[in-house]
Tab-separated table of C-alpha atoms and ligand atoms in Angstrom:
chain	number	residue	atom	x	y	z
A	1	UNK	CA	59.094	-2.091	35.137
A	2	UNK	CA	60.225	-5.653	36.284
A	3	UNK	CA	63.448	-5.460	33.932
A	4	UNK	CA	66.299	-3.514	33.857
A	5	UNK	CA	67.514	-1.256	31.353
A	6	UNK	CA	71.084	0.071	31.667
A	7	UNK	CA	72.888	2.590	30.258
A	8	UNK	CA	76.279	1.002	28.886
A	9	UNK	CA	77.635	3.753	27.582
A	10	UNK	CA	81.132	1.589	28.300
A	11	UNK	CA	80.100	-1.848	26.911
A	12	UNK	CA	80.934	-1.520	23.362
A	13	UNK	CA	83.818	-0.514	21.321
A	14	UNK	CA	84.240	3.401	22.041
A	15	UNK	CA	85.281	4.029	18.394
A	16	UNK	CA	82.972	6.821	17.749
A	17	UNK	CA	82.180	7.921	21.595
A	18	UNK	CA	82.603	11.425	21.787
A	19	UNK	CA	84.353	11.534	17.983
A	20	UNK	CA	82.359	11.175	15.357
A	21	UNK	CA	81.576	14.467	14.187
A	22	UNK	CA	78.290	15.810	12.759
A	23	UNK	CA	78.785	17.179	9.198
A	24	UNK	CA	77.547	20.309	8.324
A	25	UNK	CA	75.001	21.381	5.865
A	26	UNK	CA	76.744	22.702	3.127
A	27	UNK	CA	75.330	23.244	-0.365
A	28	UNK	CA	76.995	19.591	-1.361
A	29	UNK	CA	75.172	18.004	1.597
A	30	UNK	CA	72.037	19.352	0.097
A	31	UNK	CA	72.646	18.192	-3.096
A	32	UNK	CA	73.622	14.983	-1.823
A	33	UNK	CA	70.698	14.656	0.135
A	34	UNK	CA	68.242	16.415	-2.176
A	35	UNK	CA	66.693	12.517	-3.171
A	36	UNK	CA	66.199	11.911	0.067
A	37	UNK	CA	64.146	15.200	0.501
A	38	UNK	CA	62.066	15.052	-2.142
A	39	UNK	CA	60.484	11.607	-0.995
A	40	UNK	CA	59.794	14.110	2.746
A	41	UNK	CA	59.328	16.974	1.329
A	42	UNK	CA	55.426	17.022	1.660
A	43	UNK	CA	55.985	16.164	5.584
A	44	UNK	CA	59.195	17.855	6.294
A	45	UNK	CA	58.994	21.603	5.854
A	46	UNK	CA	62.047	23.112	4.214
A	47	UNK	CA	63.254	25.082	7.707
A	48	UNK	CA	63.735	21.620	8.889
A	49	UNK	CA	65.679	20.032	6.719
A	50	UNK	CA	69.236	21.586	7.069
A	51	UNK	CA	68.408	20.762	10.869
A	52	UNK	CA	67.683	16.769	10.070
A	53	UNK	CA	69.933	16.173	6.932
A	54	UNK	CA	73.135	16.031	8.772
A	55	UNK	CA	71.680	14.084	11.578
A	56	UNK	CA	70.708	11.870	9.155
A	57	UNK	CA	73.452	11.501	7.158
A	58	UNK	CA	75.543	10.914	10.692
A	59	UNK	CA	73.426	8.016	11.406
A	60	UNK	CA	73.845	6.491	8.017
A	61	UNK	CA	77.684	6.637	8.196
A	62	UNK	CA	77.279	5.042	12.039
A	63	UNK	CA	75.054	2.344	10.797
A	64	UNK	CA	77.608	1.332	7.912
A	65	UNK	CA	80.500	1.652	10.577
A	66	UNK	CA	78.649	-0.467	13.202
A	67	UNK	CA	76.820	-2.778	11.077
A	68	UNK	CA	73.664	-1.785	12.719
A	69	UNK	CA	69.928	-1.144	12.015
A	70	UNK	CA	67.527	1.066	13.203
A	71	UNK	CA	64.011	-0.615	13.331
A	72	UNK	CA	61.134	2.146	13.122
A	73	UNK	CA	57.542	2.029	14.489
A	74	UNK	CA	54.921	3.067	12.379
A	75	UNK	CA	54.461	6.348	14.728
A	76	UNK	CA	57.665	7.370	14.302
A	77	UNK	CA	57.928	11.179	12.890
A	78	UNK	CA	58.566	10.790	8.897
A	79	UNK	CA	62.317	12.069	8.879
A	80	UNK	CA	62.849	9.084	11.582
A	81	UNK	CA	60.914	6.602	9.166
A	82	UNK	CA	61.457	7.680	6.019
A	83	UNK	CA	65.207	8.490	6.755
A	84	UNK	CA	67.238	6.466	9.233
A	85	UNK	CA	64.708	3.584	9.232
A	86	UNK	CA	66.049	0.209	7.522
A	87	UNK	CA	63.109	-1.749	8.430
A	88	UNK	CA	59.416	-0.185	9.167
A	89	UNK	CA	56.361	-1.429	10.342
A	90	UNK	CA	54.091	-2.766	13.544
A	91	UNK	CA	54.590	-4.264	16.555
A	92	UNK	CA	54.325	-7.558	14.611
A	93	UNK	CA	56.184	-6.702	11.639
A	94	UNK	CA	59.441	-5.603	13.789
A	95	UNK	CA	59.599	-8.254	15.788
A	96	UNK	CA	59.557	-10.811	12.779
A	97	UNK	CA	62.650	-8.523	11.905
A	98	UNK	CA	64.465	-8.690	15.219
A	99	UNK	CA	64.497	-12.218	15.112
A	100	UNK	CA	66.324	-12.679	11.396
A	101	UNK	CA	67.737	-9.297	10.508
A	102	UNK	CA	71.990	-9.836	10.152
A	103	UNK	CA	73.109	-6.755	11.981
A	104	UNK	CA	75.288	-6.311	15.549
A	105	UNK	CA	73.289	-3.801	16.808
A	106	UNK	CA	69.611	-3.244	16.565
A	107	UNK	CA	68.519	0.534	17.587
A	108	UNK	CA	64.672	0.213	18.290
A	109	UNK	CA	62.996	3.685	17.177
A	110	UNK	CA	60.092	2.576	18.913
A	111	UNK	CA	59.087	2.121	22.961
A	112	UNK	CA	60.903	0.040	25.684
A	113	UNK	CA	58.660	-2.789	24.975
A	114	UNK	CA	59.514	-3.358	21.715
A	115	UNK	CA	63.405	-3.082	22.419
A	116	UNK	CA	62.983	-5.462	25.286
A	117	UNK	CA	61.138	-7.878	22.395
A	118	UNK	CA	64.647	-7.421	20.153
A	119	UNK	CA	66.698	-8.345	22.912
A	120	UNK	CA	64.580	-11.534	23.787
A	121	UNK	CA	64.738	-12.487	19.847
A	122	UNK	CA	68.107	-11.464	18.884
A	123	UNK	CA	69.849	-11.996	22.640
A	124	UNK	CA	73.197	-12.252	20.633
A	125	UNK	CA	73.362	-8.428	19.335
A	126	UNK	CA	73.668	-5.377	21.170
A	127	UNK	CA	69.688	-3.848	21.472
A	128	UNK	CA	70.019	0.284	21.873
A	129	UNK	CA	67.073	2.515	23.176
A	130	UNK	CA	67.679	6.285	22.391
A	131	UNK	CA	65.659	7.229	25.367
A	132	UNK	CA	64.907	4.413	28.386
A	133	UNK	CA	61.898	6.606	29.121
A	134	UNK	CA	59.907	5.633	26.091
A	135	UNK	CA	57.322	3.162	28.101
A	136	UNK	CA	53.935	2.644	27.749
A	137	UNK	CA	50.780	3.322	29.756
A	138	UNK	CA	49.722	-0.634	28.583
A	139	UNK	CA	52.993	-2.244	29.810
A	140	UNK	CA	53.029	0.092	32.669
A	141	UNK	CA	49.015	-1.222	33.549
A	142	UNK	CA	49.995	-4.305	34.969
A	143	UNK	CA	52.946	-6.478	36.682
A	144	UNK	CA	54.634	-9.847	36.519
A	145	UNK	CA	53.166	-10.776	39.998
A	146	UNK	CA	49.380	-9.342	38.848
A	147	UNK	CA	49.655	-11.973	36.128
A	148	UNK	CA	50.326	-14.756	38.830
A	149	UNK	CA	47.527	-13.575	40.658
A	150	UNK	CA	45.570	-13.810	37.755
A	151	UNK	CA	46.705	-17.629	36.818
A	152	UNK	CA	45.822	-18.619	40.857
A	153	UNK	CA	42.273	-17.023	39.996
A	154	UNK	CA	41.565	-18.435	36.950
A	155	UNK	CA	43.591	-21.804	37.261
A	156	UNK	CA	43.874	-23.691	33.635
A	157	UNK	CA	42.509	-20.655	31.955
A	158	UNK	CA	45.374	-19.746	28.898
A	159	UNK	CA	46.725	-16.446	29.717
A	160	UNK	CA	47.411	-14.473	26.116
A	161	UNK	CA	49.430	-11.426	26.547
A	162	UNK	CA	49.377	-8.409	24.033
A	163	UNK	CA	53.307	-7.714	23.016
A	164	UNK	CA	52.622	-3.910	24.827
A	165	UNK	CA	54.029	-5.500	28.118
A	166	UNK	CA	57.373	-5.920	29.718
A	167	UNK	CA	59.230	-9.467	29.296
A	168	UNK	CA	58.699	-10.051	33.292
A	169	UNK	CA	54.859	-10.007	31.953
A	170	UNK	CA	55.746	-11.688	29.024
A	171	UNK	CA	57.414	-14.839	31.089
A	172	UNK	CA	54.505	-15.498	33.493
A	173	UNK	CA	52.133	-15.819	30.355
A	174	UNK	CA	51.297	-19.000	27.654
A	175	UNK	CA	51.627	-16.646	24.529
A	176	UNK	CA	51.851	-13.359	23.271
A	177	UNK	CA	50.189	-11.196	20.626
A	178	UNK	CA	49.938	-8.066	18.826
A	179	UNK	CA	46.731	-6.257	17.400
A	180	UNK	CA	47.269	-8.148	13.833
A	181	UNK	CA	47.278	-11.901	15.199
A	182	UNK	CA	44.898	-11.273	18.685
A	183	UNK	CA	42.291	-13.156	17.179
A	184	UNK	CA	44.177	-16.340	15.452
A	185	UNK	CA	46.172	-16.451	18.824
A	186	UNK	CA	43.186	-16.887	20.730
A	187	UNK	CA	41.863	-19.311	18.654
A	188	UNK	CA	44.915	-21.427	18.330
A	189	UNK	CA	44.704	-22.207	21.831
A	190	UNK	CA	41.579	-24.174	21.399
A	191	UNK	CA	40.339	-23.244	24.547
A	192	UNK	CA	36.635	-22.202	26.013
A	193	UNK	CA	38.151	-19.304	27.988
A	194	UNK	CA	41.365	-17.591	27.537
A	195	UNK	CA	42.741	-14.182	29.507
A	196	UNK	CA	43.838	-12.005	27.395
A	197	UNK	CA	45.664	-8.787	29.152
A	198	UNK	CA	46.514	-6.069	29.223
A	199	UNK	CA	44.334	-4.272	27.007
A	200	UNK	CA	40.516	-4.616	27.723
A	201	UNK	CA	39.684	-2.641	24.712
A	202	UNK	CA	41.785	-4.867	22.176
A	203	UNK	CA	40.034	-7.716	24.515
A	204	UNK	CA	36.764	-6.347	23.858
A	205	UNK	CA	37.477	-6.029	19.776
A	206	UNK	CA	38.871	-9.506	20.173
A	207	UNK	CA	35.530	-10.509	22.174
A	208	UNK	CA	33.303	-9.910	19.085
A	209	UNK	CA	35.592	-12.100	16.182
A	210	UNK	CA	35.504	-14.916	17.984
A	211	UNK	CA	33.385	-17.205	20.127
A	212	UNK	CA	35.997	-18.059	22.423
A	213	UNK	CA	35.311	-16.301	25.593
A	214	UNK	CA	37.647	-13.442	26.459
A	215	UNK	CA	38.472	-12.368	30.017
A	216	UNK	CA	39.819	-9.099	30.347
A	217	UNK	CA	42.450	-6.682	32.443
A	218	UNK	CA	41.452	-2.798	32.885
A	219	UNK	CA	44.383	-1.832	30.525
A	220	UNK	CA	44.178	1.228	28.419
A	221	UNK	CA	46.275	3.019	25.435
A	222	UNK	CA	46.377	7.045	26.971
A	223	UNK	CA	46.457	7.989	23.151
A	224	UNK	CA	43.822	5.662	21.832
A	225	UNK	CA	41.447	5.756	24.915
A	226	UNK	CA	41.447	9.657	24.107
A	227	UNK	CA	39.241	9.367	20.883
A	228	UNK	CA	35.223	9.076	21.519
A	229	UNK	CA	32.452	8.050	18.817
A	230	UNK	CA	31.214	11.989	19.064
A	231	UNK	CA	34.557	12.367	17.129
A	232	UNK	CA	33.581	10.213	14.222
A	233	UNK	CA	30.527	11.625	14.530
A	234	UNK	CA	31.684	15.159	13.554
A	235	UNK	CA	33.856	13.770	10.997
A	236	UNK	CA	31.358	12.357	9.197
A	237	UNK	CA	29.035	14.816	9.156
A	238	UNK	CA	31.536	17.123	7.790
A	239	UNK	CA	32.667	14.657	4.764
A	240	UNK	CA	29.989	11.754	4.786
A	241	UNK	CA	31.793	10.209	2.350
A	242	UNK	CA	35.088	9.658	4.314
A	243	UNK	CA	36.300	6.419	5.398
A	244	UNK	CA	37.361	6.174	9.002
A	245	UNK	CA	39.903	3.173	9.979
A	246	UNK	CA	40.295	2.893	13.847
A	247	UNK	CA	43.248	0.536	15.959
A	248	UNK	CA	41.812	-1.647	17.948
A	249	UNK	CA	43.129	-0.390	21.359
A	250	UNK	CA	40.203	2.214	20.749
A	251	UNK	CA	36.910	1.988	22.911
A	252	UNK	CA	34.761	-0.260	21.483
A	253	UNK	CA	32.083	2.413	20.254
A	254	UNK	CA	34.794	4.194	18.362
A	255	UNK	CA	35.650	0.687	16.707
A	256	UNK	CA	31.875	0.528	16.206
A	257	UNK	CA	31.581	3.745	14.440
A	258	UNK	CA	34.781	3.079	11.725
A	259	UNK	CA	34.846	1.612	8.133
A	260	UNK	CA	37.570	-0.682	9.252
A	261	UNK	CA	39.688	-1.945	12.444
A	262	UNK	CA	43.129	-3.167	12.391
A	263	UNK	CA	47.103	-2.595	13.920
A	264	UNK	CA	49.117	-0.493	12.198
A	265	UNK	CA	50.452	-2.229	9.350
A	266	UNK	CA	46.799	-2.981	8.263
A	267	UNK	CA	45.951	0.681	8.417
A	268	UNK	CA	48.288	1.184	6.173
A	269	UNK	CA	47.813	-1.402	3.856
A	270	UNK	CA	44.125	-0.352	3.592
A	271	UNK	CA	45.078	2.899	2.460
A	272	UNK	CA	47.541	1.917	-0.062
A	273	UNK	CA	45.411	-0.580	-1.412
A	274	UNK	CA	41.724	0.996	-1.601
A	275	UNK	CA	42.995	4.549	-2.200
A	276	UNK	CA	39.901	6.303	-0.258
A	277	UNK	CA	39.558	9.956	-1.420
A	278	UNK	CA	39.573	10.979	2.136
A	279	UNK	CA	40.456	8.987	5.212
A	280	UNK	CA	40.864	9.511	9.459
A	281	UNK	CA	43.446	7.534	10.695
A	282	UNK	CA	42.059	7.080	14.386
A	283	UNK	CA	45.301	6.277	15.898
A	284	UNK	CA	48.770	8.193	17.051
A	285	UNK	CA	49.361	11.125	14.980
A	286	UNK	CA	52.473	10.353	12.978
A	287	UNK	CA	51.215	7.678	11.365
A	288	UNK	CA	49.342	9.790	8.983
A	289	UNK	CA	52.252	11.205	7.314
A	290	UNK	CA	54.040	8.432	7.036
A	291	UNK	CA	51.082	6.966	5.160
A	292	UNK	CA	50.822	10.247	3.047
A	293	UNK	CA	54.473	9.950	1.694
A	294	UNK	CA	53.309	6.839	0.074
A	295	UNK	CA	49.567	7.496	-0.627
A	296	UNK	CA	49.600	11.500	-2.143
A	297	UNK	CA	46.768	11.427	-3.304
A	298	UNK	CA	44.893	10.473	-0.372
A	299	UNK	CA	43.682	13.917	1.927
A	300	UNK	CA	43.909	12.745	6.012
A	301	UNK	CA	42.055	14.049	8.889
A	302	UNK	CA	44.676	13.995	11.454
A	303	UNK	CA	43.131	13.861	14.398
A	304	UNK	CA	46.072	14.608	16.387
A	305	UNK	CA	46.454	11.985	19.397
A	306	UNK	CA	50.665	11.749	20.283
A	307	UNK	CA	52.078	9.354	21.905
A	308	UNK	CA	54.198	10.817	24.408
A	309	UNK	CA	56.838	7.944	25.113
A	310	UNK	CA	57.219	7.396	21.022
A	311	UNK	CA	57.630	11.607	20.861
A	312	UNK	CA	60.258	10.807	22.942
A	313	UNK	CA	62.447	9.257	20.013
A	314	UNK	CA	64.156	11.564	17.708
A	315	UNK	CA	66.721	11.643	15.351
A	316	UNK	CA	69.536	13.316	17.899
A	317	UNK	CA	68.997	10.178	20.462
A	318	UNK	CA	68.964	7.943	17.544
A	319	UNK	CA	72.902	9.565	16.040
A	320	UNK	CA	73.524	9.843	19.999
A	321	UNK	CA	73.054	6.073	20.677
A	322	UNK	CA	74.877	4.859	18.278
A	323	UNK	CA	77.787	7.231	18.627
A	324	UNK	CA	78.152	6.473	22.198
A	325	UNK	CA	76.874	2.869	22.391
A	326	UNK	CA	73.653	3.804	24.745
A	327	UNK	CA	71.187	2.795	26.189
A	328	UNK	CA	71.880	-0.778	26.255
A	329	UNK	CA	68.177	-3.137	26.794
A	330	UNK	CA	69.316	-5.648	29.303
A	331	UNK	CA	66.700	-8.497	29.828
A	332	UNK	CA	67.177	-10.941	33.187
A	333	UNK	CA	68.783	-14.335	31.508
A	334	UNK	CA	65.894	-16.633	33.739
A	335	UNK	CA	63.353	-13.761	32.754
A	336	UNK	CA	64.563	-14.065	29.056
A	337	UNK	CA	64.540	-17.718	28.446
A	338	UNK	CA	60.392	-18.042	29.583
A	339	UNK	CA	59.500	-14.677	27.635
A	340	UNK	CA	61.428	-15.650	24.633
A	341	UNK	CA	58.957	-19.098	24.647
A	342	UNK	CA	56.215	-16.615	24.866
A	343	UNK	CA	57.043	-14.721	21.890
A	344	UNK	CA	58.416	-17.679	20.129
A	345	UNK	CA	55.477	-19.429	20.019
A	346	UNK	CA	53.419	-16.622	18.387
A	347	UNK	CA	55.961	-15.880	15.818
A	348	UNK	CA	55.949	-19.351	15.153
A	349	UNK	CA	52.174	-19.293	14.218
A	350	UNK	CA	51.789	-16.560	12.469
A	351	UNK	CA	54.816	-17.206	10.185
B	1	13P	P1	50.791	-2.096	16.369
B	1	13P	O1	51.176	-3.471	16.735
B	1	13P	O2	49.496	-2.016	15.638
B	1	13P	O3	51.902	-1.414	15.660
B	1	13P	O4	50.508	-1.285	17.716
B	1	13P	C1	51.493	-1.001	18.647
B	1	13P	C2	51.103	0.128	19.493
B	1	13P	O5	51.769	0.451	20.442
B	1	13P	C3	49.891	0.814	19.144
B	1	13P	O6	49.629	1.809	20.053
B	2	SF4	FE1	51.644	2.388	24.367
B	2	SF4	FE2	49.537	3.664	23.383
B	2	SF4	FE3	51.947	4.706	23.056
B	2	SF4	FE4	51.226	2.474	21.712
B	2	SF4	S1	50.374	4.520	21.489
B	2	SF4	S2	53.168	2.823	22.792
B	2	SF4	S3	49.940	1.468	23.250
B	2	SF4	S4	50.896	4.410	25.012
C-alpha cells in the first residue's frame, strides 16, 4: 500500500486512554439494553449478548464523549451494524456520509480503503481504523505506478477507478466509482474507450450496460471470485422458485445466472422492496443478516463467502479505538489533494 497508516495512539486527547472502564452486565444493563436486543435477537444468539452489550454500550458512551461516529459497511456482523453503527450502507453510501456527517472523529467499520476515502473527504476530522490490516485483495491488485504505466499505454484513454483502491491509485486516475454508479461514470465521460481498473469482473458487468468500450485490469474480489454458476445451479434446482441477486464483482457467468445484479445497497433495497419468499444473497456472508433484521419474513440461502479483512473488525477494536485514539488513517497531503479530485468528481455526479 502506497499510503501510510499510523498508529497515533498519542495524537489525540488521552481522556479515556487506558480509563474508561467497560461496564458490566448486570441485570439493569440487560434491561437497559433489552430494546436493543430484541431488534438482534434473530442474529445474535442469547450466549452472545452479555459478551456484546457492554461493549456496546462502552462505545455509545465514547461516541457521545468524543463526538464521533462509527460508519458501518454493509458486511459488517449485525451487533457491529445494528448496534454501534450511526450511519450504514455501501461503498457509495458511506462516502456521501464522510463528506457531510458533523462529527470529530469518524471510526470506519469497514476496510482500509474506505477509511482512506473518509480521510480524503473529511481531511479536517480525526479518521480511526480498528485494525490497519483490514485491506483488500482489489486495492492490493494493483499500484500507483501500474496505473501510470497504464496511462503511457493507452495515452488519452480516461482511466475510471473502482473506490476498492488505495488513494495513491486513486490520484493517478480521472475518476472514481463504486459498483452503484460504474456505469453512469463511464458514460459521463463521453468517451469511445475508457479503463476502468481494478476489477475486470465489475469491468466485464460494466462491459455489457453500456456501449462504451471497457478496458480492463486482472483484478479480483477473493470472496466474490469464490462463487461459480454450478452454485446457482444447485440452488435453483433445490427451490426453483428462489430469486438469486449477485454483486457485480462476481464472474460474469454467476452474474449471468442471477435474477438481479447490483452493490450492496441495491441488494438490499431489492429485498426490502420486492419481499421474495426466498432469496441467495451471492455476496459476503454478513450481509444476509443484516438484511434479515429488516426483512423477517424473507428465508436466505447464505452461501457463506467471508471476507477476511472486514472479519477483521469487531466490536472490541471498535470500543478499543476510540478509547485509545487508534489507528489514525494518515493520507500523503500531495497524494490527498489529486485523490480527493478523483472522488470529488464522482460524488459530484451522482449527487
Ligand atoms: P459496495 O460498494 O457494493 O458496498 O461494495 C464494496 C465491496 O467491497 C464489495 O466487496
Ligand atoms: Fe475487498 Fe472483496 Fe473484501 Fe470487498 S469483499 S473488501 S472487494 S476483498
Amino acid at each position: 500500500m502506497d499510503t501510510l497508516v499510523c498508529p497515533a495512539p498519542n495524537r489525540r486527547p488521552l481522556a479515556y486512554a487506558g480509563r474508561h472502564e467497560l461496564p458490566e452486565f448486570t441485570p439493569e444493563l440487560a434491561a437497559e439494553m433489552a430494546p436493543l436486543y430484541a431488534r438482534v435477537q434473530h442474529v445474535v444468539t442469547p450466549m452472545e449478548w452479555p459478551v456484546y452489550a457492554p461493549l456496546i454500550k462502552g462505545i455509545n458512551e465514547l461516541k457521545k464523549e468524543l463526538n464521533a461516529v462509527v460508519l458501518a459497511h454493509n458486511y459488517m456482523t449485525p451487533e457491529i451494524f445494528n448496534c454501534v453503527g450511526d450511519f450504514r450502507g455501501d461503498s457509495l453510501q458511506l462516502a456521501r456520509e464522510a463528506a457531510r456527517v458533523e462529527a470529530d472523529v469518524i471510526v470506519q467499520a469497514g476496510v482500509h480503503f474506505m477509511a482512506e476515502t473518509s480521510k480524503l473527504l473529511s481531511p479536517e476530522k480525526t479518521v480511526l481504523i480498528p485494525d490497519p490490516l483490514a485491506g483488500c485483495s482489489l486495492a492490493a491488485s494493483i499500484t500507483a505506478e501500474d496505473v501510470r504505466m497504464l496511462r503511457d499505454a493507452y495515452p488519452g484513454v480516461p482511466i475510471v477507478t473502482y473506490v476498492n483502491t488505495s488513494a495513491a491509485v486513486k490520484a493517478e486516475c480521472d475518476i472514481t466509482c463504486t459498483s452503484s454508479n460504474a456505469v453512469k461514470v463511464v458514460e459521463s465521460l463521453n468517451a469511445p474507450r475508457v479503463l476502468l481498473i481494478p476489477d475486470e469482473y465489475l469491468a466485464r458487468y460494466v462491459q455489457t450496460q453500456t456501449s462504451v468500450e471497457i478496458i480492463a485490469w486482472k483484478g479480483h474480489c477473493e470472496v466474490h471470485e469464490l462463487f461459480t454458476a454450478e452454485d446457482i445451479e444447485a440452488m435453483r434446482a433445490a427451490d426453483p422458485g428462489m430469486k438469486v441477486i449477485a454483486h457485480p464483482e462476481c464472474p460474469p457467468d454467476v452474474i449471468a445466472a442471477a435474477d438481479f445484479t447490483g452493490s450492496t445497497a441495491a441488494m438490499i433495497s431489492y429485498v426490502i422492496d420486492k419481499r421474495p419468499r426466498k432469496v441467495a444473497l451471492i455476496t459476503e456472508c454478513s450481509m444476509a443478516s443484516n438484511v434479515a433484521v429488516e426483512a423477517p419474513d424473507v428465508e436466505f440461502i447464505r452461501p457463506c463467502n467471508l471476507c477476511p479483512h472486514m472479519k477483521r473488525i469487531s466490536l472490541e477494536n471498535i470500543y478499543e479505538a476510540l478509547r485509545d485514539m487508534k489507528y489514525e488513517v494518515t493520507v500523503d497531503p500531495v497524494v490527498a489533494a489529486k485523490a480527493r479530485r478523483a472522488v470529488e468528481r464522482m460524488i459530484n455526479l451522482t449527487n
